[in-house]
Coordinates of C-alpha atoms in Angstrom, one line a residue:
A1425 CA -23.2 -176.3 72.6
S1426 CA -19.2 -176.2 73.6
T1427 CA -19.6 -172.7 73.9
R1428 CA -21.7 -169.8 75.2
G1429 CA -22.4 -168.4 71.8
D1430 CA -23.3 -172.0 70.6
A1431 CA -25.6 -172.6 73.8
V1432 CA -27.3 -169.2 72.7
A1433 CA -27.4 -169.9 69.0
A1434 CA -29.1 -173.5 70.0
L1435 CA -31.7 -172.0 71.9
A1436 CA -32.5 -169.6 69.2
A1437 CA -32.5 -171.9 65.9
G1438 CA -30.9 -175.3 66.8
R1439 CA -32.7 -178.8 66.1
A1440 CA -33.7 -181.1 68.4
V1441 CA -31.0 -183.8 70.1
G1442 CA -31.6 -186.3 72.4
Q1443 CA -33.4 -184.5 75.6
F1444 CA -32.3 -181.1 74.0
A1445 CA -35.8 -180.2 72.8
G1446 CA -34.2 -178.2 70.1
G1447 CA -34.7 -174.1 69.5
I1448 CA -37.4 -171.8 69.5
A1449 CA -36.8 -171.3 65.9
P1450 CA -34.8 -174.4 63.8
D1451 CA -35.8 -172.9 60.3
A1452 CA -34.3 -170.1 61.1
S1453 CA -31.0 -169.4 59.6
I1454 CA -28.1 -167.3 61.9
V1455 CA -25.4 -165.0 60.8
S1456 CA -22.2 -164.6 63.5
V1457 CA -19.8 -162.0 63.7
K1458 CA -17.0 -162.3 66.2
M1459 CA -17.1 -159.0 68.5
L1460 CA -14.6 -160.1 71.2
P1461 CA -11.2 -161.8 72.1
D1462 CA -10.6 -165.7 72.7
G1463 CA -10.1 -166.2 75.9
I1464 CA -13.2 -164.9 77.8
P1465 CA -13.2 -166.7 81.1
S1466 CA -15.9 -169.8 81.6
D1467 CA -17.6 -167.4 84.4
E1468 CA -18.8 -165.2 81.9
R1469 CA -20.8 -163.0 84.8
N1470 CA -17.4 -162.4 86.0
Y1471 CA -15.8 -161.3 82.8
R1472 CA -15.1 -157.6 82.5
P1473 CA -13.1 -156.6 79.8
F1474 CA -9.9 -154.2 80.5
T1475 CA -10.6 -151.7 77.5
F1476 CA -14.8 -151.2 76.7
T1477 CA -15.8 -152.1 73.3
S1478 CA -16.3 -149.0 71.5
A1479 CA -18.9 -147.7 69.6
A1480 CA -16.7 -148.3 66.2
V1481 CA -16.8 -151.5 67.2
F1482 CA -20.9 -152.1 67.3
D1483 CA -21.1 -149.6 64.3
S1484 CA -19.5 -152.2 62.2
T1485 CA -21.0 -155.6 63.6
N1486 CA -24.4 -154.3 63.1
R1487 CA -23.9 -153.1 59.5
T1488 CA -22.3 -156.1 58.6
L1489 CA -25.1 -158.5 59.8
A1490 CA -28.0 -156.2 58.6
E1491 CA -26.0 -156.2 54.9
A1492 CA -26.0 -159.7 55.3
G1493 CA -30.0 -159.6 55.6
A1494 CA -30.4 -160.2 59.2
K1495 CA -33.4 -159.0 60.7
I1496 CA -33.2 -160.2 64.5
I1497 CA -29.5 -159.1 65.9
N1498 CA -29.1 -160.9 69.3
Y1499 CA -26.7 -159.3 72.0
G1500 CA -27.2 -161.7 74.6
F1501 CA -24.1 -161.1 76.3
T1502 CA -23.4 -156.9 77.5
D1503 CA -21.9 -156.8 81.0
G1504 CA -18.6 -154.9 80.5
L1505 CA -19.2 -154.3 77.0
V1506 CA -19.5 -150.6 77.7
P1507 CA -19.8 -148.6 80.7
N1508 CA -23.0 -149.1 82.7
T1509 CA -23.1 -145.0 82.6
L1510 CA -22.6 -144.0 79.2
G1511 CA -22.5 -140.1 79.9
A1512 CA -21.0 -137.7 77.3
E1513 CA -20.2 -141.5 75.3
E1514 CA -24.5 -142.1 74.8
I1515 CA -24.4 -140.6 71.3
P1516 CA -21.9 -142.6 69.3
Y1517 CA -23.2 -145.8 71.1
A1518 CA -26.9 -144.8 70.1
N1519 CA -25.8 -144.2 66.5
A1520 CA -24.2 -147.1 66.2
F1521 CA -27.7 -148.9 66.2
R1522 CA -29.5 -146.0 63.7
L1523 CA -29.5 -148.4 61.4
A1524 CA -32.4 -150.1 62.4
P1525 CA -35.1 -148.5 60.9
V1526 CA -33.3 -148.3 57.7
Y1527 CA -32.5 -151.9 57.5
D1528 CA -35.9 -153.0 59.5
V1529 CA -33.7 -154.7 62.2
L1530 CA -34.8 -155.8 65.6
F1531 CA -32.4 -156.0 68.5
V1532 CA -32.8 -158.0 71.4
I1533 CA -30.4 -157.4 73.9
G1534 CA -30.1 -159.2 77.2
A1535 CA -30.5 -156.9 80.7
G1536 CA -27.6 -158.3 82.2
N1537 CA -26.7 -160.6 85.3
L1538 CA -25.6 -158.1 88.1
D1539 CA -28.9 -158.0 89.5
Q1540 CA -29.3 -154.1 89.8
P1541 CA -32.2 -152.3 89.6
R1542 CA -30.7 -150.2 86.8
T1543 CA -30.2 -152.0 83.6
N1544 CA -26.7 -150.8 81.3
G1545 CA -25.9 -148.7 79.1
L1546 CA -26.3 -150.8 76.5
V1547 CA -29.8 -151.8 77.3
G1548 CA -30.6 -147.7 77.6
L1549 CA -30.0 -146.5 74.3
P1550 CA -33.4 -146.4 73.3
N1551 CA -33.6 -143.3 76.1
V1552 CA -30.9 -141.6 74.1
N1553 CA -32.6 -141.9 70.6
M1554 CA -36.4 -142.8 70.7
E1555 CA -36.2 -144.1 67.1
L1556 CA -34.5 -147.6 68.4
S1557 CA -37.0 -147.8 70.7
N1558 CA -39.3 -149.1 68.2
H1559 CA -36.7 -151.9 67.0
W1560 CA -35.5 -152.9 70.7
L1561 CA -35.9 -155.7 72.9
V1562 CA -34.6 -155.7 76.6
A1563 CA -34.8 -159.5 77.6
I1564 CA -34.7 -160.3 81.3
A1565 CA -34.7 -163.7 82.7
L1566 CA -37.2 -165.5 84.7
D1567 CA -37.3 -167.8 87.3
G1568 CA -39.1 -170.3 89.6
P1569 CA -41.3 -173.3 89.3
A1570 CA -43.7 -171.3 86.9
T1571 CA -41.5 -169.2 85.5
D1572 CA -43.2 -166.0 87.4
R1573 CA -40.2 -164.2 89.0
L1574 CA -37.3 -162.6 88.3
A1575 CA -34.2 -164.4 88.6
A1576 CA -31.3 -163.7 91.6
Y1577 CA -28.9 -162.6 88.9
S1578 CA -30.9 -160.5 86.2
N1579 CA -31.2 -157.2 86.2
R1580 CA -34.7 -155.6 86.2
C1581 CA -36.3 -153.7 82.8
D1582 CA -36.1 -150.6 84.7
A1583 CA -35.7 -147.1 82.0
P1584 CA -36.2 -149.3 79.2
Y1585 CA -39.2 -150.8 80.3
Y1586 CA -41.5 -150.0 77.3
T1587 CA -39.4 -152.7 75.4
C1588 CA -38.6 -155.5 78.1
I1589 CA -40.0 -159.1 78.3
G1590 CA -38.5 -161.8 80.3
A1591 CA -38.2 -165.4 79.4
P1592 CA -36.7 -168.4 81.1
G1593 CA -33.0 -167.5 82.4
T1594 CA -31.8 -171.2 83.4
V1595 CA -31.7 -173.8 80.3
Q1596 CA -30.3 -177.3 79.5
V1597 CA -28.3 -177.4 76.5
L1598 CA -25.9 -179.6 74.9
A1599 CA -22.4 -179.6 76.3
Q1600 CA -18.8 -179.5 75.9
G1601 CA -18.0 -182.6 73.4
A1602 CA -21.5 -183.8 72.6
T1603 CA -22.2 -185.4 69.8
A1604 CA -25.9 -186.8 68.3
D1605 CA -24.8 -190.2 69.4
H1606 CA -23.7 -189.3 72.4
P1607 CA -25.6 -186.2 73.9
V1608 CA -24.3 -184.7 77.0
Y1609 CA -26.2 -182.2 78.7
E1610 CA -25.3 -178.6 81.2
T1611 CA -27.2 -176.1 82.8
R1612 CA -27.0 -172.9 82.0
S1613 CA -28.4 -169.6 83.8
G1614 CA -28.5 -165.9 82.4
T1615 CA -30.1 -163.1 80.3
S1616 CA -28.0 -164.1 77.3
Y1617 CA -30.5 -167.1 77.3
A1618 CA -33.3 -165.9 77.7
A1619 CA -32.6 -162.9 75.0
A1620 CA -32.1 -166.0 72.6
Q1621 CA -35.6 -167.3 73.4
V1622 CA -36.8 -163.8 72.9
S1623 CA -35.1 -163.5 69.5
G1624 CA -36.0 -167.1 68.3
A1625 CA -40.0 -166.2 69.0
A1626 CA -39.3 -162.9 67.1
A1627 CA -38.0 -165.4 63.9
V1628 CA -40.8 -167.6 64.5
V1629 CA -43.8 -164.3 64.1
S1630 CA -41.5 -162.8 61.5
G1631 CA -41.3 -165.9 59.3
L1632 CA -45.3 -167.0 60.2
F1633 CA -46.1 -163.5 58.9
P1634 CA -43.4 -162.1 56.8
T1635 CA -45.2 -158.8 55.1
L1636 CA -45.3 -157.1 58.9
S1637 CA -42.2 -155.0 59.6
M1638 CA -40.0 -156.0 62.4
E1639 CA -41.4 -152.8 64.2
A1640 CA -44.8 -154.9 64.0
V1641 CA -43.3 -158.2 65.5
Q1642 CA -41.9 -156.5 68.5
R1643 CA -45.0 -155.0 69.0
I1644 CA -46.9 -158.3 69.1
L1645 CA -44.2 -160.1 71.6
L1646 CA -44.8 -157.5 74.0
S1647 CA -48.7 -157.1 73.8
T1648 CA -48.8 -160.9 74.2
A1649 CA -47.1 -161.4 77.0
D1650 CA -48.3 -162.7 80.4
D1651 CA -48.6 -159.8 82.9
L1652 CA -46.4 -160.0 85.8
G1653 CA -45.7 -158.3 89.2
E1654 CA -47.4 -155.2 89.0
S1655 CA -50.7 -155.1 87.0
G1656 CA -49.5 -153.7 83.4
R1657 CA -46.3 -152.5 82.6
D1658 CA -43.8 -152.0 85.0
P1659 CA -40.0 -151.4 85.7
T1660 CA -39.3 -155.0 86.9
Y1661 CA -40.7 -157.1 84.4
G1662 CA -41.5 -155.0 81.4
Y1663 CA -44.2 -156.1 79.8
G1664 CA -43.8 -159.5 81.4
R1665 CA -43.3 -163.2 80.5
L1666 CA -43.0 -164.2 76.5
N1667 CA -45.5 -166.0 75.2
L1668 CA -45.3 -167.3 71.8
A1669 CA -48.7 -169.5 71.7
K1670 CA -50.2 -166.3 72.3
A1671 CA -47.9 -164.4 69.9
I1672 CA -48.3 -166.3 67.1
R1673 CA -52.3 -165.8 67.0
G1674 CA -50.7 -162.1 66.6
P1675 CA -51.4 -158.7 68.6
A1676 CA -53.3 -158.6 71.4
S1677 CA -53.5 -155.0 72.0
L1678 CA -52.6 -151.4 70.5
L1679 CA -49.1 -150.4 72.8
D1680 CA -49.1 -147.6 74.1
R1681 CA -45.1 -145.5 74.3
P1682 CA -43.3 -142.9 76.1
P1683 CA -44.2 -139.8 75.7
M1684 CA -42.8 -137.5 72.9
D1685 CA -42.6 -133.9 72.4
V1686 CA -45.4 -133.1 69.1
P1687 CA -44.3 -129.9 67.5
T1688 CA -47.4 -127.3 67.4
G1689 CA -48.5 -126.5 64.0
T1690 CA -51.3 -127.4 61.2
S1691 CA -51.3 -131.0 59.6
T1692 CA -53.2 -132.1 56.5
I1693 CA -54.1 -135.7 56.2
T1694 CA -55.2 -136.7 52.6

């Protein structure tokens, strides 16, 4: 993998080469869209665009991918794409993702690598439009010998913890110039790579249960995660660590959702 994008694609759906064990869903197909200009510094955690990516760019990207048939849309690199606090701009950004229920799309978003207790503005869009929460997964990076603690650089789950899950943030992938005959490897770290693994897991579950909606796939991944940190769902680890071995057996429990305002009145069920 010569670029960050190549590494993300390989982790999600790459084939095994040498010591690289392959991606989570090697039978999945990948559709890519270019959003950012060329020339991003190699140290992606220090990258900050001078102009934030507009909501219109997200809207166009999401629509292009959804109309191409993509069911899982991965945004691993989120630091600096939008203001950390969107303020009055948050509604246009949320609207750029509102096609999720229409096209039955699941968005997987890297939590960010700024070691902050709060996630960035893009990650928290379900707080603006609750309809997104059923089509949203936030990926934090886990570290340690048992991948059971938050990586030092990773943002916490925080406000969108009801859609948050963890996966390993430090990975080994093929390096620039590597070939099948002469594989060379490099180690990378970041929530981008955690998000890639979550996306791959979603593809596996969707492939095993093709009649399920992506909302159901999201619930399966969350309900089968290994609990970390405080007992139950918490603002640091969300639902815990991704466990694909459990997920392929189906949902483990019914998930509770954030409080919602329900209008008073009479309902009739037929």
